[in-house]
Coordinates of N, CA and C in Angstrom, one line a residue:
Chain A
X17 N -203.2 -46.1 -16.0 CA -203.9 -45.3 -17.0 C -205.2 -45.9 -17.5
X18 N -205.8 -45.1 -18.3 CA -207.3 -45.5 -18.5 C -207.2 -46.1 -20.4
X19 N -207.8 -46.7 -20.6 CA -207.5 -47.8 -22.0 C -209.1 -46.9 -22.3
X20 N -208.6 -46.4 -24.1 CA -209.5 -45.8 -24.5 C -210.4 -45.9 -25.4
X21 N -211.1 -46.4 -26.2 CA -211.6 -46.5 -27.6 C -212.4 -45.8 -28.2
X22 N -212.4 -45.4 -29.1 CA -213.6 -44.8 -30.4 C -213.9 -45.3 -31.6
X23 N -215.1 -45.5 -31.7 CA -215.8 -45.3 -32.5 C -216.1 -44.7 -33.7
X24 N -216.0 -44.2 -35.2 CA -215.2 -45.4 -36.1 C -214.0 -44.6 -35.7
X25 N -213.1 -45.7 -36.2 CA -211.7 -44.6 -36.3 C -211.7 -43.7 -37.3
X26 N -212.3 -44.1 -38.3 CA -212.1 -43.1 -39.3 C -213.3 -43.0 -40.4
X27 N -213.6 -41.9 -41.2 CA -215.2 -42.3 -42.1 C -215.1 -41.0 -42.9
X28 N -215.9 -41.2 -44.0 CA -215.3 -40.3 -45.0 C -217.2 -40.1 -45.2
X29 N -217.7 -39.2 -44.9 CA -218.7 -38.3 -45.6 C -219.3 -37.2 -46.3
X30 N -220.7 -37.2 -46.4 CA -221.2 -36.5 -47.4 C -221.6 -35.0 -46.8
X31 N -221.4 -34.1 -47.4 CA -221.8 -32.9 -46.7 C -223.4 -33.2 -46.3
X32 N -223.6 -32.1 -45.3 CA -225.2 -31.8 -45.1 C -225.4 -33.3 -44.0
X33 N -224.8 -34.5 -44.1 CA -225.2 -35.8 -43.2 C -224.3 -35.5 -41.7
X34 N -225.1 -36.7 -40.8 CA -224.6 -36.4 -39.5 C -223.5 -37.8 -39.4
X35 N -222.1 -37.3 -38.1 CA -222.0 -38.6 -37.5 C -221.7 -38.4 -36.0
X36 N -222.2 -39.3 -35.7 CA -221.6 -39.9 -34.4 C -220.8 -40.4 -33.9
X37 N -219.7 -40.0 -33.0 CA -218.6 -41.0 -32.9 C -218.7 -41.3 -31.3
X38 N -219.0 -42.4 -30.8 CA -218.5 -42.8 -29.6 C -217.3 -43.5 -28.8
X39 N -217.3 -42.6 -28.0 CA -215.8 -43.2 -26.8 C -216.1 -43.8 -25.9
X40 N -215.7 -44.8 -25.2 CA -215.9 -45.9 -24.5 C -214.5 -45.9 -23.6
X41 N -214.6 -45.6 -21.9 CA -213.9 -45.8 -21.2 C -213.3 -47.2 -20.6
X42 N -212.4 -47.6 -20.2 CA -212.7 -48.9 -19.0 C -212.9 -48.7 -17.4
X43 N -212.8 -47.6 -17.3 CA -213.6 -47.3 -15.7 C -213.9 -46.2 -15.9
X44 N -214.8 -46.0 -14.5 CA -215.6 -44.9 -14.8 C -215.0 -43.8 -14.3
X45 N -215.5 -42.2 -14.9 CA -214.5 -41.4 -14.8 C -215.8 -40.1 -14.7
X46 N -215.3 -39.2 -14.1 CA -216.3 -37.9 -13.9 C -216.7 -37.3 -15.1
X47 N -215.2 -36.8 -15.4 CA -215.4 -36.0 -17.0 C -214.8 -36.5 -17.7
X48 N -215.7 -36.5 -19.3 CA -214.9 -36.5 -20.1 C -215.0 -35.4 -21.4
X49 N -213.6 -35.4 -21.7 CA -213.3 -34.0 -22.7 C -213.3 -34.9 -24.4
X50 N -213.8 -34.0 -25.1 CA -213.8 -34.1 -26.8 C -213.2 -32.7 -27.2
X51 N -211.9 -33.3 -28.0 CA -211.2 -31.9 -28.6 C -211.2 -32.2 -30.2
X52 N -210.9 -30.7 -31.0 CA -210.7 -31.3 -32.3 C -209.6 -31.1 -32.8
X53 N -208.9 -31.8 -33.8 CA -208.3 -31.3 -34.3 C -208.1 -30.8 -36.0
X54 N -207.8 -30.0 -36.2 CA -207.8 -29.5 -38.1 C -206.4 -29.9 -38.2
X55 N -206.8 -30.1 -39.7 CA -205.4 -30.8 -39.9 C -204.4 -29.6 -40.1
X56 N -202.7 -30.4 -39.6 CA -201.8 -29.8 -39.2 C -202.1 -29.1 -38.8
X57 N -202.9 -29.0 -37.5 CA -203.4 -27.9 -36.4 C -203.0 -28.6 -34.9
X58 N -203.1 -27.9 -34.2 CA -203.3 -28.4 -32.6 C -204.5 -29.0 -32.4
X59 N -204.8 -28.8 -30.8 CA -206.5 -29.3 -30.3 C -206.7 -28.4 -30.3
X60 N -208.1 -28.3 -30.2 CA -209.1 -27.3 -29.3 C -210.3 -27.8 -28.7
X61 N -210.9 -27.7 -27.5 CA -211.6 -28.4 -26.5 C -213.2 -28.1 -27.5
X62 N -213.7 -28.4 -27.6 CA -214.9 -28.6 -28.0 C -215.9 -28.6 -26.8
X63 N -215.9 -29.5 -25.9 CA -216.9 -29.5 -24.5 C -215.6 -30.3 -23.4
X64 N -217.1 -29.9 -22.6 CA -216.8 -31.1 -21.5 C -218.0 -31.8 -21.2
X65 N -218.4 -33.5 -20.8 CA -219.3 -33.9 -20.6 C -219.1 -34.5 -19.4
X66 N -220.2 -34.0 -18.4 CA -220.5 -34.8 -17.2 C -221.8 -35.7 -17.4
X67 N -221.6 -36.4 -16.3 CA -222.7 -37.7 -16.5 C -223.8 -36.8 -15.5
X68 N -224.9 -37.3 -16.6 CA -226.2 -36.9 -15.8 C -226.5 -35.0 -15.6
X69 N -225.4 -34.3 -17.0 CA -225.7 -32.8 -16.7 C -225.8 -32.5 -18.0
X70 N -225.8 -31.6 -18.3 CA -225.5 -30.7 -20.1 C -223.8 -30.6 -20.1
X71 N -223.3 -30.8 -21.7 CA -222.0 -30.6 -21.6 C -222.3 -29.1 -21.3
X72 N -220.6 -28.8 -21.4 CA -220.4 -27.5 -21.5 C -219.3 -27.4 -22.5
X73 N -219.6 -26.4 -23.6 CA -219.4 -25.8 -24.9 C -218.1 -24.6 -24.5
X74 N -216.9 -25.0 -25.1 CA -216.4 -24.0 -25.2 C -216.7 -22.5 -26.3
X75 N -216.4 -21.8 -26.2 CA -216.3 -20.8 -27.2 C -216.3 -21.3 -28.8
X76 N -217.1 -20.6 -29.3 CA -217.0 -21.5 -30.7 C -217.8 -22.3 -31.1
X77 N -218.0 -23.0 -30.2 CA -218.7 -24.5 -30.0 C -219.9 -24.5 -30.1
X78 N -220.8 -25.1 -30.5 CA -222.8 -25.0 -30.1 C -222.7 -26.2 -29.8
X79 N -224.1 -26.3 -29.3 CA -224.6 -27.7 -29.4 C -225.5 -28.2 -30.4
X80 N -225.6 -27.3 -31.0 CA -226.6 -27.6 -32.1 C -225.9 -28.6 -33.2
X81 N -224.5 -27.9 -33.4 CA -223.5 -28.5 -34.3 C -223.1 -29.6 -33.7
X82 N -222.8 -29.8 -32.5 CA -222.1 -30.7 -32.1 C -222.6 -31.7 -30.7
X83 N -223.9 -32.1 -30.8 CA -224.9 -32.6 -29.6 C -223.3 -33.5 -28.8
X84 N -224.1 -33.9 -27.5 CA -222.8 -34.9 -27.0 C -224.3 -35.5 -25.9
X85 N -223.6 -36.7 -25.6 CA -224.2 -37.0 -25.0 C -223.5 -38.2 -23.8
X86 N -223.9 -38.1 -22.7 CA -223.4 -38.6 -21.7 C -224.1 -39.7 -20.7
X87 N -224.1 -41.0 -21.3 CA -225.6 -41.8 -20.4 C -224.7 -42.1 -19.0
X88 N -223.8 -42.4 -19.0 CA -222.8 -43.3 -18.4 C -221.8 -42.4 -17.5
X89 N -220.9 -43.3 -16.6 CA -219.5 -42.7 -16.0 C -218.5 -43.0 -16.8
X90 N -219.0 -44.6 -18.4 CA -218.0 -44.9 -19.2 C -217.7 -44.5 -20.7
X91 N -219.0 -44.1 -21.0 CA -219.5 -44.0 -22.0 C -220.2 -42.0 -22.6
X92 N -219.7 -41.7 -23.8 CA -220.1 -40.9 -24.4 C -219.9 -40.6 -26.0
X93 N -221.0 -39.9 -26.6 CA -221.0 -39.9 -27.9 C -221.0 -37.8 -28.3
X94 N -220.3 -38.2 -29.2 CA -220.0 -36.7 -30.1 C -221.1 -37.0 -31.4
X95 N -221.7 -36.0 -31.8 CA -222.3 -36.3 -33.3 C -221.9 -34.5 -33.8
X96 N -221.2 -34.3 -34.7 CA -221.1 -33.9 -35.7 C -222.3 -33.5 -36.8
X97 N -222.9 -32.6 -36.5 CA -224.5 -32.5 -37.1 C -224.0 -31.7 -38.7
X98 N -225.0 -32.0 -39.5 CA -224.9 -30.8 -40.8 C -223.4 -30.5 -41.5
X99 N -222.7 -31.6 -41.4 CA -221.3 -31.4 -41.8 C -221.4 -30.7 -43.1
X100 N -219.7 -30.1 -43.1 CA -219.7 -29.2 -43.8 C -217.9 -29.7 -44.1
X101 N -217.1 -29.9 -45.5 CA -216.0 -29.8 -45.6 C -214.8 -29.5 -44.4
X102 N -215.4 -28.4 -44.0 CA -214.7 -27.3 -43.0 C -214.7 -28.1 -41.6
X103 N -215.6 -29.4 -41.7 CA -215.1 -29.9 -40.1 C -214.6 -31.2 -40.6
X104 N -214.1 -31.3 -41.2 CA -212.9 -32.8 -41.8 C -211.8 -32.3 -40.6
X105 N -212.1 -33.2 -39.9 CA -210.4 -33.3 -38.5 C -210.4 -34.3 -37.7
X106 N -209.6 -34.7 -36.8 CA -209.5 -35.8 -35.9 C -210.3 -35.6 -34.8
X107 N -211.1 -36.3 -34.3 CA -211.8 -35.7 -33.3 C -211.7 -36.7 -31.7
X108 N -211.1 -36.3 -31.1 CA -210.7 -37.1 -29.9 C -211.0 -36.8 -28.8
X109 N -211.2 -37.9 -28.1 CA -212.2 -38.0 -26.4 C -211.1 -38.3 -25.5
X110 N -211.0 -37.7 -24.5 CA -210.2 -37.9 -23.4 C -210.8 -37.8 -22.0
X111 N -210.0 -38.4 -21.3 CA -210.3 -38.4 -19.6 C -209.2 -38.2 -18.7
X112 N -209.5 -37.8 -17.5 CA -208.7 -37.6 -16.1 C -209.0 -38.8 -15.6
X113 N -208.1 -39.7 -15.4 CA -208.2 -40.9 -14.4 C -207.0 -40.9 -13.5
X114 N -207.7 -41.0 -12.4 CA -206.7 -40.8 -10.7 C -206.0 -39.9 -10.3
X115 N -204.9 -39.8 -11.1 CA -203.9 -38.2 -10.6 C -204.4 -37.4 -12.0
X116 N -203.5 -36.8 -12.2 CA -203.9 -35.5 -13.2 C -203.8 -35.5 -14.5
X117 N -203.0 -36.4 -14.9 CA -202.9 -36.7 -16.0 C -204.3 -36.6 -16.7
X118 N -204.0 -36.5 -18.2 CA -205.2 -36.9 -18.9 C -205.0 -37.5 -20.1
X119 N -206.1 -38.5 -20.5 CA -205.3 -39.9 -21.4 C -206.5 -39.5 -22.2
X120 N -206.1 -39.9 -24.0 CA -206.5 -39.7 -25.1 C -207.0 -41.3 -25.7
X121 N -208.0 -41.1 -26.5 CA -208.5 -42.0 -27.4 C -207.9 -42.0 -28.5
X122 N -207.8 -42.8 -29.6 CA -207.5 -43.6 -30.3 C -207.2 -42.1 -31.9
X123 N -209.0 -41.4 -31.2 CA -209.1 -40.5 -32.3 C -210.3 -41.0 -33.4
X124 N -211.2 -39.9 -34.1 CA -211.6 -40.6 -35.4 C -211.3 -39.6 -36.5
X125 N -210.7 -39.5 -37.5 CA -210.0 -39.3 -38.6 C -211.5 -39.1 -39.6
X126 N -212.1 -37.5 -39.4 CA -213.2 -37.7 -40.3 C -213.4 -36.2 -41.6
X127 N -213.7 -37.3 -42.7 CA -213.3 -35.9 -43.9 C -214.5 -36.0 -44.4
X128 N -214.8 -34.7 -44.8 CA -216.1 -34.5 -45.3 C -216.3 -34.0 -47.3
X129 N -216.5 -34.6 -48.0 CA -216.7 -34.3 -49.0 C -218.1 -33.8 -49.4
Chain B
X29 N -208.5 -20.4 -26.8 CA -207.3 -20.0 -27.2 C -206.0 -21.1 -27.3
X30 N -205.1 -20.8 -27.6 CA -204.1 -21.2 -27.6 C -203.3 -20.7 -26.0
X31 N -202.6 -21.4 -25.6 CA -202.1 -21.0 -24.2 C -200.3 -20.8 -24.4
X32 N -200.1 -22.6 -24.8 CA -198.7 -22.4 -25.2 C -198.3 -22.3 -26.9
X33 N -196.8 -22.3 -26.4 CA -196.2 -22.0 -27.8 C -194.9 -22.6 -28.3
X34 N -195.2 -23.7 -28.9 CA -193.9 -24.7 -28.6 C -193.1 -24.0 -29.4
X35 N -191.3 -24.0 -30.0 CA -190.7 -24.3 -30.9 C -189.5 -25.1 -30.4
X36 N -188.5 -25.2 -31.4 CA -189.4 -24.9 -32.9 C -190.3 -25.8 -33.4
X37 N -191.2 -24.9 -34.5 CA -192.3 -25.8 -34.9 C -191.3 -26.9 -35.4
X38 N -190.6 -27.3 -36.1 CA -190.1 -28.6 -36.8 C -188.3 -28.2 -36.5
X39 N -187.8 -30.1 -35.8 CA -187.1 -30.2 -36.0 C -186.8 -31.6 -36.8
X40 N -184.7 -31.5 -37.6 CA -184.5 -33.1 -37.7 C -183.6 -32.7 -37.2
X41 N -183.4 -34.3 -36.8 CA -182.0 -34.1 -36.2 C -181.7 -36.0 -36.6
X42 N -180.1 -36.2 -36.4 CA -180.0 -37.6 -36.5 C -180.2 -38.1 -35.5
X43 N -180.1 -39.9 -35.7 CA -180.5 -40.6 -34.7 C -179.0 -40.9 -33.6
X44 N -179.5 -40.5 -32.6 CA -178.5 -41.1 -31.8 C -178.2 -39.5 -31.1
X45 N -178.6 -38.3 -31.5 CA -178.7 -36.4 -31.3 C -179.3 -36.6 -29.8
X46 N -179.7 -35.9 -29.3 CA -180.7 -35.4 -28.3 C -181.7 -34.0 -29.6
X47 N -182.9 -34.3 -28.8 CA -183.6 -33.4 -29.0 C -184.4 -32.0 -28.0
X48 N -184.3 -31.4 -28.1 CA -184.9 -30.3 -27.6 C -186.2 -29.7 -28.2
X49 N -187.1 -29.7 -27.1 CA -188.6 -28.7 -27.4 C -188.6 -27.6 -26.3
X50 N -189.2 -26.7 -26.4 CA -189.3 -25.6 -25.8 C -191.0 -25.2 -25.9
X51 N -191.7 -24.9 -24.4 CA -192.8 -24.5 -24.9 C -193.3 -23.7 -23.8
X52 N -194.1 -22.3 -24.1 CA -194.0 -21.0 -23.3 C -195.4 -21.3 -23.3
X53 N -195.8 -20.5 -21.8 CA -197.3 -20.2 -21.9 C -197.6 -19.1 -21.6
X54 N -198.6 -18.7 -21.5 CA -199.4 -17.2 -21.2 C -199.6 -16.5 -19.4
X55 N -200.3 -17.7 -18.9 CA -200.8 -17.8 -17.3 C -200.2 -18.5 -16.6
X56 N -200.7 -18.6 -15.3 CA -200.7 -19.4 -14.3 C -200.8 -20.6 -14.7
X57 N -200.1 -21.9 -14.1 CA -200.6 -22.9 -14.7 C -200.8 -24.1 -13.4
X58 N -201.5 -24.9 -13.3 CA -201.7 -26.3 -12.4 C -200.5 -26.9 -12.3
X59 N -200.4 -27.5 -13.7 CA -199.3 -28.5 -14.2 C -199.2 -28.4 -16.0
X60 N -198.6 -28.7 -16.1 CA -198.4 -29.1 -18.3 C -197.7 -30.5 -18.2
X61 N -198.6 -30.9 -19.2 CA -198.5 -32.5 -19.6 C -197.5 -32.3 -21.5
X62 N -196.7 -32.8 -21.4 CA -196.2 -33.4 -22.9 C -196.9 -34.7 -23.5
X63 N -197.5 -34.3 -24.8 CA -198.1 -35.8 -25.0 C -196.9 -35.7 -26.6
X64 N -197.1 -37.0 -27.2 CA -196.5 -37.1 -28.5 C -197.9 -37.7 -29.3
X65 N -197.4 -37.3 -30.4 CA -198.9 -37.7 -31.2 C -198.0 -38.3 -33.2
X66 N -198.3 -39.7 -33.2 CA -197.2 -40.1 -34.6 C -198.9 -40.5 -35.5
X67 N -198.7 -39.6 -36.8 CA -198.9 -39.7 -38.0 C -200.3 -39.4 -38.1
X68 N -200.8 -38.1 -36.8 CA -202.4 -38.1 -37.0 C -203.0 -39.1 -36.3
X69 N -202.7 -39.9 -35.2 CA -203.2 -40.7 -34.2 C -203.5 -40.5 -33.1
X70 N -203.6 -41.3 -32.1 CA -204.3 -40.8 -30.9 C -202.9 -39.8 -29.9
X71 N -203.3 -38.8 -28.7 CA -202.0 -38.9 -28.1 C -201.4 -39.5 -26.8
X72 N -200.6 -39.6 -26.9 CA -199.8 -40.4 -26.1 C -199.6 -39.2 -24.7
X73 N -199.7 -40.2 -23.4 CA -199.3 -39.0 -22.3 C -197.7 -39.4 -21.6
X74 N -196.6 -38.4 -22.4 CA -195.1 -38.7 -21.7 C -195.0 -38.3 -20.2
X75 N -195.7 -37.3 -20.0 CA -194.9 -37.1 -18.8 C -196.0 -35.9 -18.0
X76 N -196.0 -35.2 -16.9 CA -196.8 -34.4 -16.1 C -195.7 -33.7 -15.0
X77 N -195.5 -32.4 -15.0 CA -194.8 -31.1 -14.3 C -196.0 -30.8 -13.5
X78 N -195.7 -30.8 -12.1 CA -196.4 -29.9 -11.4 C -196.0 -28.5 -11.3
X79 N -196.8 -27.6 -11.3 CA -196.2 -26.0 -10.9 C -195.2 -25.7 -10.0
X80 N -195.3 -26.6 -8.8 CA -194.5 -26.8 -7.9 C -193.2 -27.5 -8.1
X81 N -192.9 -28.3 -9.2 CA -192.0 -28.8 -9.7 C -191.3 -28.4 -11.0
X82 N -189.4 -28.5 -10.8 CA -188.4 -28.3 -11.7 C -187.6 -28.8 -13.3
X83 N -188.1 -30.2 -12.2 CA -187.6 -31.2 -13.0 C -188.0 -32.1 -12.8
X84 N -188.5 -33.4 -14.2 CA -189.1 -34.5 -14.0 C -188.1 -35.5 -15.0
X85 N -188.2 -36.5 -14.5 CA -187.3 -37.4 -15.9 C -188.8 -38.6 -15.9
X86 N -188.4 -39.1 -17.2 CA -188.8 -40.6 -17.3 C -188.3 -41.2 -18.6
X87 N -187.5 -42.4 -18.2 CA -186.8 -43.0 -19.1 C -185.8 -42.0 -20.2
X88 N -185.9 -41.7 -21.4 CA -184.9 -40.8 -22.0 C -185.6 -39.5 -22.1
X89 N -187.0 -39.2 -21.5 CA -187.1 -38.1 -21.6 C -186.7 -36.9 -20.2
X90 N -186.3 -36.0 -20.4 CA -186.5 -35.2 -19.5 C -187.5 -33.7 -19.6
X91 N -188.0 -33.5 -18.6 CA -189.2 -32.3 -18.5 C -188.8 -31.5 -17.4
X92 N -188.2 -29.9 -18.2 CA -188.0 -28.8 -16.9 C -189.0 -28.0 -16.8
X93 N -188.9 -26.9 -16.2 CA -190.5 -26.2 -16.0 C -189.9 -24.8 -15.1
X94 N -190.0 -23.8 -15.9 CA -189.3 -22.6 -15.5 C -190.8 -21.7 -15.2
X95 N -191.8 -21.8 -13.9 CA -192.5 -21.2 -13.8 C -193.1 -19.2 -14.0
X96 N -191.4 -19.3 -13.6 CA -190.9 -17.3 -13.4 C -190.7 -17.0 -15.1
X97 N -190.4 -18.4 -15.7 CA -190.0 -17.5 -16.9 C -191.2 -18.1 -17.8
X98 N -192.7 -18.5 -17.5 CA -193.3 -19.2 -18.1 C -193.1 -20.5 -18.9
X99 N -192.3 -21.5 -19.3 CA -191.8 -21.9 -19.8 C -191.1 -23.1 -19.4
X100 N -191.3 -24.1 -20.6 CA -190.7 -25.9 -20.2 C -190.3 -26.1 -21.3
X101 N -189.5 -27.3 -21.0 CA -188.8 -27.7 -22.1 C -188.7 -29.4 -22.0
X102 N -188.5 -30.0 -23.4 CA -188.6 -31.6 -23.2 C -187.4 -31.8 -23.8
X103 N -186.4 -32.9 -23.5 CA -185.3 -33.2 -23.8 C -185.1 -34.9 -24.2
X104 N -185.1 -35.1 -25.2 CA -185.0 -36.7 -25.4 C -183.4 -37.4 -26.1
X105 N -182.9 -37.5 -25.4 CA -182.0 -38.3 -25.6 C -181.3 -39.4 -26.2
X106 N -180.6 -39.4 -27.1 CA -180.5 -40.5 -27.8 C -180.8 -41.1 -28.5
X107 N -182.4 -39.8 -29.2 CA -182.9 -40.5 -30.3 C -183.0 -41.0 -31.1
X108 N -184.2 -41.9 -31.1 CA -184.3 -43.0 -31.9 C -185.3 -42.7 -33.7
X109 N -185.3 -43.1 -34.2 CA -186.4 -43.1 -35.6 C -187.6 -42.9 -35.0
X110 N -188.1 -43.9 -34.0 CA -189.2 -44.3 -33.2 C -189.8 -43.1 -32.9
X111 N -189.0 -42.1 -32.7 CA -189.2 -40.8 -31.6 C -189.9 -39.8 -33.0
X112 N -190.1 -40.0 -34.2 CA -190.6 -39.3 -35.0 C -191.8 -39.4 -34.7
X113 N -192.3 -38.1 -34.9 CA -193.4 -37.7 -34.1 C -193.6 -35.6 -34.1
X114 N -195.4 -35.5 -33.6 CA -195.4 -34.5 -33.4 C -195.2 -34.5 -31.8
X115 N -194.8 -33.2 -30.7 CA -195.0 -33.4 -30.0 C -195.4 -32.0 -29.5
X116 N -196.4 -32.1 -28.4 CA -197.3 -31.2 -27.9 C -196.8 -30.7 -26.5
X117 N -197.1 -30.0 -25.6 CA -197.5 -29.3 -24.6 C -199.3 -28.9 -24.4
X118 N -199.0 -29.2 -23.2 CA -200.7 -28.8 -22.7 C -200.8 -28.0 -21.2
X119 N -201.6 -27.2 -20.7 CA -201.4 -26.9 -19.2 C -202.7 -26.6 -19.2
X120 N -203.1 -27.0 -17.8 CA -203.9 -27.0 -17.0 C -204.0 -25.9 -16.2
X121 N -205.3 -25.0 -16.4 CA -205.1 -23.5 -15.5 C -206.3 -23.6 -14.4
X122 N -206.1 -23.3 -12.6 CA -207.2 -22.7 -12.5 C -207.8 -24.3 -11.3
X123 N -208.7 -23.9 -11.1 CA -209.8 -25.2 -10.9 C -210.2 -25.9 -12.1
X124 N -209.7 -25.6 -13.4 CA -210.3 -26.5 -14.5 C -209.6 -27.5 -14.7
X125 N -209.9 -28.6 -15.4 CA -209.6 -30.1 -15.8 C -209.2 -30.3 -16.8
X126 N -209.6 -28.9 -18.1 CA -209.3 -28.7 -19.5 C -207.9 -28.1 -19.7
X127 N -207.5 -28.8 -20.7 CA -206.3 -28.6 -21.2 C -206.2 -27.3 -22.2
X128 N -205.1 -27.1 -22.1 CA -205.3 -26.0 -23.6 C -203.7 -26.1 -24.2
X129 N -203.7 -26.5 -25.5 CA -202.4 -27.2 -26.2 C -201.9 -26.2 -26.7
X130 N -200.6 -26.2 -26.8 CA -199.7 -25.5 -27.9 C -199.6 -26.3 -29.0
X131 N -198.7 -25.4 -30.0 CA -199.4 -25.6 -31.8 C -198.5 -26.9 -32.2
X132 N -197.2 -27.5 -31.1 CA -196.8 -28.5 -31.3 C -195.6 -28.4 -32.4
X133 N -194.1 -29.2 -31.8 CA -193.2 -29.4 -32.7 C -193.1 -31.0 -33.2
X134 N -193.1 -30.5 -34.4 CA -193.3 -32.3 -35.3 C -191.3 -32.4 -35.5
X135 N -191.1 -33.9 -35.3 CA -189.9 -33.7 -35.0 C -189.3 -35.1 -35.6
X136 N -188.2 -34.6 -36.9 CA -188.0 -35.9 -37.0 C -186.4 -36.2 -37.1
X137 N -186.6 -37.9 -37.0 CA -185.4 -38.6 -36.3 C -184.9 -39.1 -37.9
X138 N -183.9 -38.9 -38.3 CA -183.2 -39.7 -39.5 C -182.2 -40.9 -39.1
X139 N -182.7 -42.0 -39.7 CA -181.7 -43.1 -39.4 C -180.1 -43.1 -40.0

């Protein structure tokens, strides 16, 4: 399995400010997915990011709100733009490494006041 | 969207019970992954059903997968406190890589 980290784990801000959260692979991997979650809610996919293309936004989703960016096959960052109360949720990066599975990060736990 | 549909949403049960999840989907599916997720953390990956496949075990869990009737189920055995927890369903539709989760049964173990 693939060992995951993020970037903070958790951060408590101010409406109208941005953040960024980055996930950090240990090998390299094609795609990787950022879902969110609301609390006592499920996920929902947010993008997908390939290296070296534009994510791709599910339904719902912009990029304006939610840039991503992908330098790497290890590495990617989520930013959260113009927060708003309403996106306080856990926001987690995952990958497919080797068979089909797909393994989850750590998570960042972010509330918006 | 939402794809699957676990219940029940919440179970307790005592320690040492088996537990049962149930979780239905909509489509076609690749495969469905069960992850467990404890206290708003990251999720954990238990186990992976291919479409092609009935039944999976690993360690006290067990994973069926009733394709005709849309529908799997997770079975944990002998649980422990440990096993408190939410736990999910996810499936994979299609040539895609993306998951799409059900709303998840949070499930807990009393000592």
């Amino acid at each position: 399995s693939a060992v995951i980290s993020q970037k903070p784990s958790r951060d408590i801000c101010q409406r109208g400010t941005s953040l960024t959260i980055q996930c950090q692979v240990d090998s390299q991997v094609t795609m990787m997915f950022w879902y969110r979650q609301q609390p006592g809610q499920s996920l929902t996919l947010i993008a997908t990011a390939n290296q070296g293309s534009e994510a791709t936004y599910e339904s719902g989703f912009v990029i304006d709100k939610f840039p991503i960016s992908r330098p790497n096959l290890t590495f990617s960052t989520l930013t959260v733009s113009n927060m708003s109360p309403e996106d306080s949720s856990i926001y987690l990066c995952s990958v497919r490494h080797g068979s089909l599975e797909q393994y989850f990060g750590p998570g960042t736990r972010l509330t918006v006041t | 969207s939402q794809q699957g549909e676990e219940d029940p949403q919440a179970l307790s049960i005592q320690e040492g019970e088996n537990a049962t999840m149930n979780c239905s989907y909509k489509t076609s599916i690749n495969n469905l992954q069960w992850y467990r997720q404890n206290s708003g953390r990251g999720l954990v990956h238990l186990i992976l059903i291919r479409s092609n496949e009935r039944e999976k075990h690993s360690g006290r869990l067990r994973v069926t997968l009733d394709t005709s009737k849309k529908s799997s189920s997770l079975l944990i055995t002998a649980s422990r406190a440990a096993d408190t927890a939410s736990y999910f369903c996810a499936t994979s539709q299609g040539g895609s890589e993306k998951l799409v989760f059900g709303k998840g049964t949070k499930l807990t173990v009393n000592p």
